[in-house]
Amino acid sequence: MENEPELAIFEKKVLLTLKKVPRGKVTTYSKLAKAIGRPNAVRAVGNALHKNRNAPVVPCHRVIKSNGQVGGYAQGTNKKIMLLKEENIVIKNRRVENFRKAIYNFIFTNNL
DNA sequence: AGTAAGGCGGGCA
DNA sequence: GTGCCCGCCTTAC
């Protein structure tokens, strides 16, 4: 692990950034992408999470779409919704109510 | 090794 | 609200 490929860095950034999202809050793929310096790599972020198997250490379920929709989930969208509800996130018909307020804004002292 | 397709989205028409 | 295309990483053939 001395030499870390750029790919690892990409994933690492995504995971680290996502880990910073507190419980009860959510984030979007777009914001994550921007936070890691790849505003157009939104899909790539989704892939990184999809590939990610560190469910316990990385709250993948706290990542939603920009439009407030829950989005997809490898283990099933239903599960994702359930997990979000567990965190007091109000969900209505696969959409996060008041997601604007639930969104956790990064950007600030990102020390990557 | 190179090529091709897929994927947990976003923005715009 | 719907549909289309784009851009970006990963995985499979």
GROMACS .gro file of N, CA and C (backbone and C1' of nucleotides) in nm:
model
  518
    1MET      N    1   0.082  -0.120   0.000
    1MET     CA    2   0.000   0.000   0.000
    1MET      C    3   0.086   0.126   0.000
    2GLU      N    4   0.214   0.109  -0.020
    2GLU     CA    5   0.300   0.229  -0.027
    2GLU      C    6   0.264   0.309  -0.150
    3ASN      N    7   0.249   0.232  -0.258
    3ASN     CA    8   0.213   0.297  -0.383
    3ASN      C    9   0.062   0.284  -0.406
    4GLU      N   10  -0.006   0.396  -0.407
    4GLU     CA   11  -0.150   0.390  -0.425
    4GLU      C   12  -0.191   0.445  -0.559
    5PRO      N   13  -0.250   0.362  -0.640
    5PRO     CA   14  -0.295   0.404  -0.772
    5PRO      C   15  -0.396   0.517  -0.763
    6GLU      N   16  -0.409   0.585  -0.870
    6GLU     CA   17  -0.504   0.697  -0.872
    6GLU      C   18  -0.645   0.647  -0.846
    7LEU      N   19  -0.670   0.528  -0.893
    7LEU     CA   20  -0.803   0.472  -0.873
    7LEU      C   21  -0.831   0.458  -0.725
    8ALA      N   22  -0.732   0.407  -0.653
    8ALA     CA   23  -0.749   0.392  -0.509
    8ALA      C   24  -0.776   0.528  -0.447
    9ILE      N   25  -0.707   0.627  -0.496
    9ILE     CA   26  -0.725   0.761  -0.443
    9ILE      C   27  -0.868   0.808  -0.465
   10PHE      N   28  -0.915   0.780  -0.583
   10PHE     CA   29  -1.054   0.819  -0.615
   10PHE      C   30  -1.151   0.755  -0.517
   11GLU      N   31  -1.139   0.625  -0.507
   11GLU     CA   32  -1.227   0.554  -0.415
   11GLU      C   33  -1.207   0.603  -0.273
   12LYS      N   34  -1.083   0.617  -0.238
   12LYS     CA   35  -1.050   0.662  -0.103
   12LYS      C   36  -1.118   0.793  -0.071
   13LYS      N   37  -1.107   0.885  -0.163
   13LYS     CA   38  -1.170   1.015  -0.142
   13LYS      C   39  -1.319   1.001  -0.122
   14VAL      N   40  -1.378   0.920  -0.207
   14VAL     CA   41  -1.523   0.899  -0.196
   14VAL      C   42  -1.559   0.841  -0.061
   15LEU      N   43  -1.488   0.736  -0.024
   15LEU     CA   44  -1.518   0.670   0.102
   15LEU      C   45  -1.495   0.762   0.221
   16LEU      N   46  -1.381   0.829   0.219
   16LEU     CA   47  -1.350   0.918   0.331
   16LEU      C   48  -1.452   1.030   0.342
   17THR      N   49  -1.483   1.087   0.229
   17THR     CA   50  -1.580   1.196   0.229
   17THR      C   51  -1.715   1.147   0.278
   18LEU      N   52  -1.752   1.031   0.230
   18LEU     CA   53  -1.881   0.977   0.270
   18LEU      C   54  -1.884   0.944   0.418
   19LYS      N   55  -1.773   0.898   0.468
   19LYS     CA   56  -1.765   0.863   0.610
   19LYS      C   57  -1.786   0.986   0.699
   20LYS      N   58  -1.759   1.101   0.642
   20LYS     CA   59  -1.773   1.223   0.721
   20LYS      C   60  -1.918   1.264   0.738
   21VAL      N   61  -2.004   1.204   0.661
   21VAL     CA   62  -2.146   1.238   0.671
   21VAL      C   63  -2.204   1.180   0.800
   22PRO      N   64  -2.253   1.266   0.886
   22PRO     CA   65  -2.307   1.222   1.015
   22PRO      C   66  -2.440   1.150   1.000
   23ARG      N   67  -2.477   1.077   1.101
   23ARG     CA   68  -2.604   1.005   1.099
   23ARG      C   69  -2.719   1.105   1.099
   24GLY      N   70  -2.823   1.070   1.028
   24GLY     CA   71  -2.937   1.159   1.021
   24GLY      C   72  -2.925   1.259   0.908
   25LYS      N   73  -2.807   1.263   0.848
   25LYS     CA   74  -2.786   1.353   0.735
   25LYS      C   75  -2.763   1.271   0.610
   26VAL      N   76  -2.776   1.335   0.497
   26VAL     CA   77  -2.753   1.265   0.371
   26VAL      C   78  -2.668   1.351   0.278
   27THR      N   79  -2.626   1.292   0.170
   27THR     CA   80  -2.550   1.368   0.072
   27THR      C   81  -2.590   1.321  -0.067
   28THR      N   82  -2.538   1.387  -0.166
   28THR     CA   83  -2.573   1.347  -0.302
   28THR      C   84  -2.449   1.306  -0.379
   29TYR      N   85  -2.468   1.232  -0.482
   29TYR     CA   86  -2.355   1.186  -0.565
   29TYR      C   87  -2.285   1.308  -0.625
   30SER      N   88  -2.363   1.402  -0.664
   30SER     CA   89  -2.307   1.523  -0.724
   30SER      C   90  -2.216   1.596  -0.626
   31LYS      N   91  -2.265   1.614  -0.507
   31LYS     CA   92  -2.186   1.686  -0.406
   31LYS      C   93  -2.060   1.608  -0.374
   32LEU      N   94  -2.073   1.479  -0.368
   32LEU     CA   95  -1.957   1.395  -0.341
   32LEU      C   96  -1.855   1.411  -0.453
   33ALA      N   97  -1.904   1.404  -0.574
   33ALA     CA   98  -1.816   1.417  -0.690
   33ALA      C   99  -1.742   1.551  -0.686
   34LYS      N  100  -1.815   1.655  -0.659
   34LYS     CA  101  -1.754   1.788  -0.650
   34LYS      C  102  -1.654   1.794  -0.536
   35ALA      N  103  -1.689   1.730  -0.426
   35ALA     CA  104  -1.604   1.733  -0.308
   35ALA      C  105  -1.469   1.666  -0.333
   36ILE      N  106  -1.468   1.569  -0.421
   36ILE     CA  107  -1.343   1.499  -0.450
   36ILE      C  108  -1.273   1.557  -0.571
   37GLY      N  109  -1.330   1.662  -0.625
   37GLY     CA  110  -1.264   1.728  -0.737
   37GLY      C  111  -1.299   1.670  -0.873
   38ARG      N  112  -1.405   1.595  -0.881
   38ARG     CA  113  -1.450   1.538  -1.009
   38ARG      C  114  -1.599   1.564  -1.028
   39PRO      N  115  -1.634   1.688  -1.049
   39PRO     CA  116  -1.775   1.728  -1.059
   39PRO      C  117  -1.853   1.652  -1.165
   40ASN      N  118  -1.781   1.605  -1.265
   40ASN     CA  119  -1.850   1.533  -1.373
   40ASN      C  120  -1.844   1.382  -1.355
   41ALA      N  121  -1.775   1.339  -1.254
   41ALA     CA  122  -1.760   1.195  -1.231
   41ALA      C  123  -1.867   1.144  -1.136
   42VAL      N  124  -1.984   1.196  -1.153
   42VAL     CA  125  -2.093   1.157  -1.064
   42VAL      C  126  -2.118   1.008  -1.069
   43ARG      N  127  -2.123   0.958  -1.190
   43ARG     CA  128  -2.151   0.817  -1.208
   43ARG      C  129  -2.040   0.732  -1.151
   44ALA      N  130  -1.922   0.779  -1.169
   44ALA     CA  131  -1.806   0.705  -1.118
   44ALA      C  132  -1.817   0.692  -0.967
   45VAL      N  133  -1.864   0.795  -0.903
   45VAL     CA  134  -1.882   0.790  -0.758
   45VAL      C  135  -1.981   0.680  -0.722
   46GLY      N  136  -2.088   0.678  -0.798
   46GLY     CA  137  -2.189   0.574  -0.775
   46GLY      C  138  -2.127   0.436  -0.790
   47ASN      N  139  -2.042   0.423  -0.890
   47ASN     CA  140  -1.976   0.294  -0.913
   47ASN      C  141  -1.885   0.259  -0.798
   48ALA      N  142  -1.815   0.356  -0.749
   48ALA     CA  143  -1.723   0.333  -0.637
   48ALA      C  144  -1.801   0.279  -0.518
   49LEU      N  145  -1.917   0.338  -0.494
   49LEU     CA  146  -1.999   0.294  -0.382
   49LEU      C  147  -2.055   0.156  -0.410
   50HIS      N  148  -2.090   0.134  -0.535
   50HIS     CA  149  -2.147   0.006  -0.573
   50HIS      C  150  -2.043  -0.104  -0.551
   51LYS      N  151  -1.923  -0.073  -0.591
   51LYS     CA  152  -1.814  -0.168  -0.574
   51LYS      C  153  -1.778  -0.184  -0.427
   52ASN      N  154  -1.800  -0.078  -0.353
   52ASN     CA  155  -1.766  -0.080  -0.211
   52ASN      C  156  -1.839  -0.189  -0.134
   53ARG      N  157  -1.768  -0.260  -0.052
   53ARG     CA  158  -1.830  -0.363   0.030
   53ARG      C  159  -1.815  -0.329   0.177
   54ASN      N  160  -1.772  -0.210   0.206
   54ASN     CA  161  -1.753  -0.171   0.346
   54ASN      C  162  -1.878  -0.105   0.403
   55ALA      N  163  -1.988  -0.169   0.384
   55ALA     CA  164  -2.115  -0.114   0.429
   55ALA      C  165  -2.110  -0.062   0.573
   56PRO      N  166  -2.054  -0.138   0.665
   56PRO     CA  167  -2.054  -0.095   0.805
   56PRO      C  168  -1.970   0.030   0.827
   57VAL      N  169  -1.863   0.045   0.754
   57VAL     CA  170  -1.776   0.160   0.775
   57VAL      C  171  -1.810   0.276   0.683
   58VAL      N  172  -1.881   0.247   0.578
   58VAL     CA  173  -1.920   0.354   0.486
   58VAL      C  174  -2.070   0.356   0.464
   59PRO      N  175  -2.132   0.461   0.510
   59PRO     CA  176  -2.278   0.474   0.499
   59PRO      C  177  -2.324   0.502   0.358
   60CYS      N  178  -2.316   0.404   0.272
   60CYS     CA  179  -2.355   0.422   0.132
   60CYS      C  180  -2.502   0.461   0.122
   61HIS      N  181  -2.578   0.419   0.217
   61HIS     CA  182  -2.723   0.446   0.211
   61HIS      C  183  -2.755   0.593   0.234
   62ARG      N  184  -2.655   0.668   0.283
   62ARG     CA  185  -2.680   0.811   0.307
   62ARG      C  186  -2.658   0.894   0.181
   63VAL      N  187  -2.631   0.828   0.074
   63VAL     CA  188  -2.610   0.901  -0.051
   63VAL      C  189  -2.734   0.892  -0.138
   64ILE      N  190  -2.788   1.007  -0.171
   64ILE     CA  191  -2.908   1.010  -0.253
   64ILE      C  192  -2.884   1.091  -0.380
   65LYS      N  193  -2.987   1.102  -0.459
   65LYS     CA  194  -2.973   1.179  -0.583
   65LYS      C  195  -2.987   1.328  -0.555
   66SER      N  196  -2.949   1.405  -0.653
   66SER     CA  197  -2.955   1.551  -0.638
   66SER      C  198  -3.098   1.601  -0.630
   67ASN      N  199  -3.186   1.531  -0.695
   67ASN     CA  200  -3.325   1.575  -0.698
   67ASN      C  201  -3.405   1.525  -0.579
   68GLY      N  202  -3.338   1.467  -0.483
   68GLY     CA  203  -3.407   1.422  -0.363
   68GLY      C  204  -3.454   1.279  -0.370
   69GLN      N  205  -3.442   1.220  -0.487
   69GLN     CA  206  -3.483   1.081  -0.498
   69GLN      C  207  -3.381   0.992  -0.429
   70VAL      N  208  -3.428   0.883  -0.373
   70VAL     CA  209  -3.339   0.795  -0.297
   70VAL      C  210  -3.227   0.741  -0.384
   71GLY      N  211  -3.259   0.703  -0.504
   71GLY     CA  212  -3.157   0.649  -0.592
   71GLY      C  213  -3.147   0.499  -0.581
   72GLY      N  214  -3.044   0.442  -0.636
   72GLY     CA  215  -3.033   0.296  -0.636
   72GLY      C  216  -2.953   0.244  -0.518
   73TYR      N  217  -2.951   0.114  -0.506
   73TYR     CA  218  -2.878   0.051  -0.397
   73TYR      C  219  -2.851  -0.095  -0.432
   74ALA      N  220  -2.727  -0.136  -0.415
   74ALA     CA  221  -2.689  -0.272  -0.454
   74ALA      C  222  -2.770  -0.375  -0.377
   75GLN      N  223  -2.794  -0.348  -0.252
   75GLN     CA  224  -2.869  -0.443  -0.169
   75GLN      C  225  -3.019  -0.426  -0.182
   76GLY      N  226  -3.058  -0.335  -0.270
   76GLY     CA  227  -3.201  -0.312  -0.289
   76GLY      C  228  -3.242  -0.174  -0.241
   77THR      N  229  -3.313  -0.104  -0.325
   77THR     CA  230  -3.356   0.031  -0.290
   77THR      C  231  -3.442   0.031  -0.164
   78ASN      N  232  -3.520  -0.074  -0.152
   78ASN     CA  233  -3.608  -0.085  -0.036
   78ASN      C  234  -3.526  -0.084   0.092
   79LYS      N  235  -3.419  -0.158   0.090
   79LYS     CA  236  -3.330  -0.165   0.208
   79LYS      C  237  -3.273  -0.027   0.238
   80LYS      N  238  -3.233   0.040   0.131
   80LYS     CA  239  -3.177   0.174   0.148
   80LYS      C  240  -3.277   0.265   0.216
   81ILE      N  241  -3.398   0.261   0.168
   81ILE     CA  242  -3.504   0.344   0.227
   81ILE      C  243  -3.524   0.309   0.374
   82MET      N  244  -3.521   0.180   0.400
   82MET     CA  245  -3.541   0.137   0.538
   82MET      C  246  -3.431   0.193   0.628
   83LEU      N  247  -3.308   0.182   0.580
   83LEU     CA  248  -3.195   0.233   0.658
   83LEU      C  249  -3.208   0.382   0.681
   84LEU      N  250  -3.250   0.453   0.579
   84LEU     CA  251  -3.264   0.599   0.592
   84LEU      C  252  -3.372   0.631   0.695
   85LYS      N  253  -3.479   0.558   0.690
   85LYS     CA  254  -3.587   0.581   0.786
   85LYS      C  255  -3.537   0.556   0.929
   86GLU      N  256  -3.446   0.462   0.940
   86GLU     CA  257  -3.389   0.432   1.072
   86GLU      C  258  -3.315   0.553   1.128
   87GLU      N  259  -3.275   0.639   1.036
   87GLU     CA  260  -3.200   0.758   1.079
   87GLU      C  261  -3.287   0.882   1.085
   88ASN      N  262  -3.414   0.860   1.100
   88ASN     CA  263  -3.507   0.972   1.112
   88ASN      C  264  -3.523   1.050   0.982
   89ILE      N  265  -3.479   0.993   0.875
   89ILE     CA  266  -3.495   1.060   0.745
   89ILE      C  267  -3.635   1.028   0.693
   90VAL      N  268  -3.711   1.131   0.671
   90VAL     CA  269  -3.848   1.110   0.625
   90VAL      C  270  -3.849   1.082   0.475
   91ILE      N  271  -3.904   0.970   0.441
   91ILE     CA  272  -3.909   0.933   0.300
   91ILE      C  273  -4.052   0.911   0.255
   92LYS      N  274  -4.081   0.969   0.140
   92LYS     CA  275  -4.218   0.957   0.089
   92LYS      C  276  -4.210   0.906  -0.055
   93ASN      N  277  -4.259   0.786  -0.073
   93ASN     CA  278  -4.264   0.731  -0.208
   93ASN      C  279  -4.128   0.739  -0.278
   94ARG      N  280  -4.030   0.682  -0.215
   94ARG     CA  281  -3.895   0.675  -0.274
   94ARG      C  282  -3.829   0.812  -0.289
   95ARG      N  283  -3.880   0.910  -0.219
   95ARG     CA  284  -3.818   1.043  -0.227
   95ARG      C  285  -3.799   1.100  -0.087
   96VAL      N  286  -3.688   1.165  -0.066
   96VAL     CA  287  -3.659   1.220   0.066
   96VAL      C  288  -3.728   1.355   0.082
   97GLU      N  289  -3.813   1.363   0.181
   97GLU     CA  290  -3.883   1.488   0.208
   97GLU      C  291  -3.787   1.589   0.271
   98ASN      N  292  -3.790   1.710   0.221
   98ASN     CA  293  -3.701   1.815   0.275
   98ASN      C  294  -3.555   1.774   0.266
   99PHE      N  295  -3.522   1.704   0.163
   99PHE     CA  296  -3.384   1.656   0.150
   99PHE      C  297  -3.286   1.772   0.146
  100ARG      N  298  -3.334   1.888   0.103
  100ARG     CA  299  -3.248   2.007   0.100
  100ARG      C  300  -3.193   2.034   0.240
  101LYS      N  301  -3.276   2.015   0.337
  101LYS     CA  302  -3.235   2.042   0.475
  101LYS      C  303  -3.156   1.925   0.533
  102ALA      N  304  -3.181   1.808   0.478
  102ALA     CA  305  -3.111   1.689   0.527
  102ALA      C  306  -2.974   1.675   0.464
  103ILE      N  307  -2.953   1.747   0.356
  103ILE     CA  308  -2.824   1.737   0.288
  103ILE      C  309  -2.712   1.791   0.375
  104TYR      N  310  -2.605   1.714   0.378
  104TYR     CA  311  -2.488   1.756   0.454
  104TYR      C  312  -2.386   1.819   0.359
  105ASN      N  313  -2.356   1.944   0.379
  105ASN     CA  314  -2.262   2.013   0.291
  105ASN      C  315  -2.117   1.995   0.336
  106PHE      N  316  -2.036   1.944   0.247
  106PHE     CA  317  -1.895   1.925   0.280
  106PHE      C  318  -1.822   2.057   0.258
  107ILE      N  319  -1.717   2.046   0.183
  107ILE     CA  320  -1.640   2.164   0.147
  107ILE      C  321  -1.605   2.248   0.268
  108PHE      N  322  -1.485   2.259   0.296
  108PHE     CA  323  -1.435   2.347   0.402
  108PHE      C  324  -1.291   2.308   0.432
  109THR      N  325  -1.269   2.221   0.527
  109THR     CA  326  -1.130   2.189   0.561
  109THR      C  327  -1.092   2.050   0.510
  110ASN      N  328  -1.130   2.023   0.389
  110ASN     CA  329  -1.101   1.890   0.336
  110ASN      C  330  -0.950   1.868   0.331
  111ASN      N  331  -0.901   1.792   0.422
  111ASN     CA  332  -0.757   1.765   0.425
  111ASN      C  333  -0.728   1.627   0.370
  112LEU      N  334  -0.732   1.616   0.241
  112LEU     CA  335  -0.707   1.485   0.180
  112LEU      C  336  -0.559   1.472   0.149
  113DA       P  337  -0.006  -0.547  -1.968
  113DA     O5'  338  -0.055  -0.594  -2.114
  113DA     C5'  339   0.018  -0.590  -2.233
  113DA     C4'  340  -0.075  -0.563  -2.351
  113DA     C3'  341  -0.152  -0.434  -2.333
  113DA     O3'  342  -0.150  -0.355  -2.451
  113DA     C1'  343  -0.303  -0.617  -2.355
  114DG       P  344  -0.235  -0.216  -2.436
  114DG     O5'  345  -0.369  -0.255  -2.517
  114DG     C5'  346  -0.357  -0.323  -2.642
  114DG     C4'  347  -0.495  -0.343  -2.703
  114DG     C3'  348  -0.581  -0.216  -2.698
  114DG     O3'  349  -0.656  -0.206  -2.820
  114DG     C1'  350  -0.687  -0.390  -2.575
  115DT       P  351  -0.766  -0.089  -2.834
  115DT     O5'  352  -0.900  -0.171  -2.806
  115DT     C5'  353  -0.920  -0.296  -2.871
  115DT     C4'  354  -1.062  -0.345  -2.847
  115DT     C3'  355  -1.166  -0.233  -2.852
  115DT     O3'  356  -1.282  -0.279  -2.920
  115DT     C1'  357  -1.173  -0.339  -2.640
  116DA       P  358  -1.409  -0.185  -2.931
  116DA     O5'  359  -1.500  -0.248  -2.814
  116DA     C5'  360  -1.537  -0.386  -2.819
  116DA     C4'  361  -1.651  -0.413  -2.720
  116DA     C3'  362  -1.757  -0.304  -2.721
  116DA     O3'  363  -1.887  -0.360  -2.711
  116DA     C1'  364  -1.657  -0.319  -2.505
  117DA       P  365  -2.014  -0.268  -2.701
  117DA     O5'  366  -2.050  -0.289  -2.547
  117DA     C5'  367  -2.065  -0.421  -2.496
  117DA     C4'  368  -2.112  -0.417  -2.352
  117DA     C3'  369  -2.228  -0.320  -2.329
  117DA     O3'  370  -2.323  -0.381  -2.244
  117DA     C1'  371  -2.042  -0.261  -2.191
  118DG       P  372  -2.445  -0.294  -2.187
  118DG     O5'  373  -2.402  -0.278  -2.035
  118DG     C5'  374  -2.346  -0.390  -1.966
  118DG     C4'  375  -2.316  -0.351  -1.822
  118DG     C3'  376  -2.428  -0.271  -1.756
  118DG     O3'  377  -2.446  -0.314  -1.621
  118DG     C1'  378  -2.230  -0.143  -1.756
  119DG       P  379  -2.578  -0.268  -1.549
  119DG     O5'  380  -2.522  -0.161  -1.443
  119DG     C5'  381  -2.419  -0.197  -1.352
  119DG     C4'  382  -2.377  -0.074  -1.271
  119DG     C3'  383  -2.496   0.010  -1.223
  119DG     O3'  384  -2.477   0.048  -1.086
  119DG     C1'  385  -2.349   0.143  -1.353
  120DC       P  386  -2.545  -0.037  -0.987
  120DC     O5'  387  -2.625   0.070  -0.902
  120DC     C5'  388  -2.749   0.125  -0.945
  120DC     C4'  389  -2.756   0.270  -0.901
  120DC     C3'  390  -2.635   0.348  -0.950
  120DC     O3'  391  -2.665   0.462  -1.024
  120DC     C1'  392  -2.649   0.350  -0.709
  121DG       P  393  -2.788   0.562  -0.994
  121DG     O5'  394  -2.741   0.716  -1.010
  121DG     C5'  395  -2.673   0.778  -0.906
  121DG     C4'  396  -2.619   0.913  -0.951
  121DG     C3'  397  -2.724   1.022  -0.948
  121DG     O3'  398  -2.667   1.141  -0.898
  121DG     C1'  399  -2.640   0.999  -1.168
  122DG       P  400  -2.753   1.267  -0.898
  122DG     O5'  401  -2.709   1.335  -1.035
  122DG     C5'  402  -2.569   1.357  -1.057
  122DG     C4'  403  -2.549   1.475  -1.149
  122DG     C3'  404  -2.652   1.585  -1.128
  122DG     O3'  405  -2.590   1.713  -1.139
  122DG     C1'  406  -2.678   1.487  -1.345
  123DG       P  407  -2.678   1.842  -1.140
  123DG     O5'  408  -2.689   1.878  -1.295
  123DG     C5'  409  -2.572   1.877  -1.377
  123DG     C4'  410  -2.608   1.920  -1.519
  123DG     C3'  411  -2.707   2.034  -1.521
  123DG     O3'  412  -2.672   2.129  -1.622
  123DG     C1'  413  -2.800   1.843  -1.631
  124DC       P  414  -2.769   2.247  -1.656
  124DC     O5'  415  -2.833   2.191  -1.792
  124DC     C5'  416  -2.750   2.131  -1.890
  124DC     C4'  417  -2.829   2.104  -2.018
  124DC     C3'  418  -2.928   2.214  -2.052
  124DC     O3'  419  -2.933   2.233  -2.193
  124DC     C1'  420  -3.045   2.011  -2.015
  125DA       P  421  -3.037   2.334  -2.256
  125DA     O5'  422  -3.137   2.232  -2.328
  125DA     C5'  423  -3.088   2.126  -2.408
  125DA     C4'  424  -3.199   2.069  -2.496
  125DA     C3'  425  -3.298   2.172  -2.545
  125DA     O3'  426  -3.342   2.142  -2.677
  125DA     C1'  427  -3.408   2.018  -2.400
  126DG       P  428  -4.314   1.636  -1.049
  126DG     O5'  429  -4.340   1.628  -1.209
  126DG     C5'  430  -4.461   1.578  -1.256
  126DG     C4'  431  -4.441   1.501  -1.386
  126DG     C3'  432  -4.339   1.390  -1.374
  126DG     O3'  433  -4.380   1.277  -1.449
  126DG     C1'  434  -4.262   1.553  -1.530
  127DT       P  435  -4.281   1.159  -1.475
  127DT     O5'  436  -4.224   1.187  -1.621
  127DT     C5'  437  -4.314   1.224  -1.725
  127DT     C4'  438  -4.244   1.217  -1.861
  127DT     C3'  439  -4.147   1.101  -1.874
  127DT     O3'  440  -4.161   1.039  -2.003
  127DT     C1'  441  -4.031   1.304  -1.910
  128DG       P  442  -4.059   0.921  -2.047
  128DG     O5'  443  -3.946   1.002  -2.127
  128DG     C5'  444  -3.984   1.092  -2.231
  128DG     C4'  445  -3.865   1.123  -2.319
  128DG     C3'  446  -3.769   1.007  -2.337
  128DG     O3'  447  -3.717   1.006  -2.470
  128DG     C1'  448  -3.657   1.186  -2.226
  129DC       P  449  -3.586   0.915  -2.501
  129DC     O5'  450  -3.470   1.024  -2.484
  129DC     C5'  451  -3.476   1.148  -2.554
  129DC     C4'  452  -3.336   1.203  -2.581
  129DC     C3'  453  -3.233   1.096  -2.605
  129DC     O3'  454  -3.144   1.133  -2.709
  129DC     C1'  455  -3.180   1.216  -2.405
  130DC       P  456  -3.013   1.047  -2.735
  130DC     O5'  457  -2.905   1.131  -2.654
  130DC     C5'  458  -2.894   1.271  -2.678
  130DC     C4'  459  -2.772   1.330  -2.608
  130DC     C3'  460  -2.647   1.246  -2.630
  130DC     O3'  461  -2.537   1.331  -2.658
  130DC     C1'  462  -2.698   1.256  -2.397
  131DC       P  463  -2.393   1.262  -2.678
  131DC     O5'  464  -2.323   1.311  -2.543
  131DC     C5'  465  -2.356   1.439  -2.492
  131DC     C4'  466  -2.294   1.458  -2.354
  131DC     C3'  467  -2.155   1.397  -2.346
  131DC     O3'  468  -2.063   1.494  -2.301
  131DC     C1'  469  -2.294   1.317  -2.168
  132DG       P  470  -1.909   1.462  -2.312
  132DG     O5'  471  -1.871   1.421  -2.164
  132DG     C5'  472  -1.898   1.511  -2.057
  132DG     C4'  473  -1.856   1.445  -1.927
  132DG     C3'  474  -1.718   1.381  -1.934
  132DG     O3'  475  -1.644   1.412  -1.817
  132DG     C1'  476  -1.881   1.214  -1.888
  133DC       P  477  -1.496   1.348  -1.808
  133DC     O5'  478  -1.525   1.223  -1.715
  133DC     C5'  479  -1.586   1.243  -1.589
  133DC     C4'  480  -1.574   1.117  -1.506
  133DC     C3'  481  -1.445   1.041  -1.532
  133DC     O3'  482  -1.391   0.992  -1.411
  133DC     C1'  483  -1.629   0.901  -1.574
  134DC       P  484  -1.254   0.906  -1.419
  134DC     O5'  485  -1.307   0.766  -1.362
  134DC     C5'  486  -1.314   0.749  -1.221
  134DC     C4'  487  -1.377   0.615  -1.185
  134DC     C3'  488  -1.281   0.497  -1.198
  134DC     O3'  489  -1.293   0.413  -1.085
  134DC     C1'  490  -1.471   0.461  -1.333
  135DT       P  491  -1.195   0.291  -1.069
  135DT     O5'  492  -1.291   0.170  -1.112
  135DT     C5'  493  -1.429   0.176  -1.075
  135DT     C4'  494  -1.493   0.041  -1.097
  135DT     C3'  495  -1.395  -0.075  -1.090
  135DT     O3'  496  -1.456  -0.184  -1.023
  135DT     C1'  497  -1.492  -0.063  -1.308
  136DT       P  498  -1.377  -0.321  -1.008
  136DT     O5'  499  -1.445  -0.409  -1.125
  136DT     C5'  500  -1.587  -0.401  -1.143
  136DT     C4'  501  -1.633  -0.495  -1.255
  136DT     C3'  502  -1.554  -0.625  -1.260
  136DT     O3'  503  -1.644  -0.734  -1.275
  136DT     C1'  504  -1.539  -0.513  -1.470
  137DA       P  505  -1.581  -0.880  -1.300
  137DA     O5'  506  -1.611  -0.897  -1.457
  137DA     C5'  507  -1.738  -0.857  -1.509
  137DA     C4'  508  -1.750  -0.893  -1.657
  137DA     C3'  509  -1.690  -1.029  -1.690
  137DA     O3'  510  -1.769  -1.097  -1.787
  137DA     C1'  511  -1.573  -0.861  -1.809
  138DC       P  512  -1.718  -1.232  -1.849
  138DC     O5'  513  -1.661  -1.184  -1.991
  138DC     C5'  514  -1.747  -1.112  -2.081
  138DC     C4'  515  -1.688  -1.111  -2.221
  138DC     C3'  516  -1.625  -1.242  -2.265
  138DC     O3'  517  -1.650  -1.266  -2.403
  138DC     C1'  518  -1.459  -1.074  -2.265
   0.00000   0.00000   0.00000
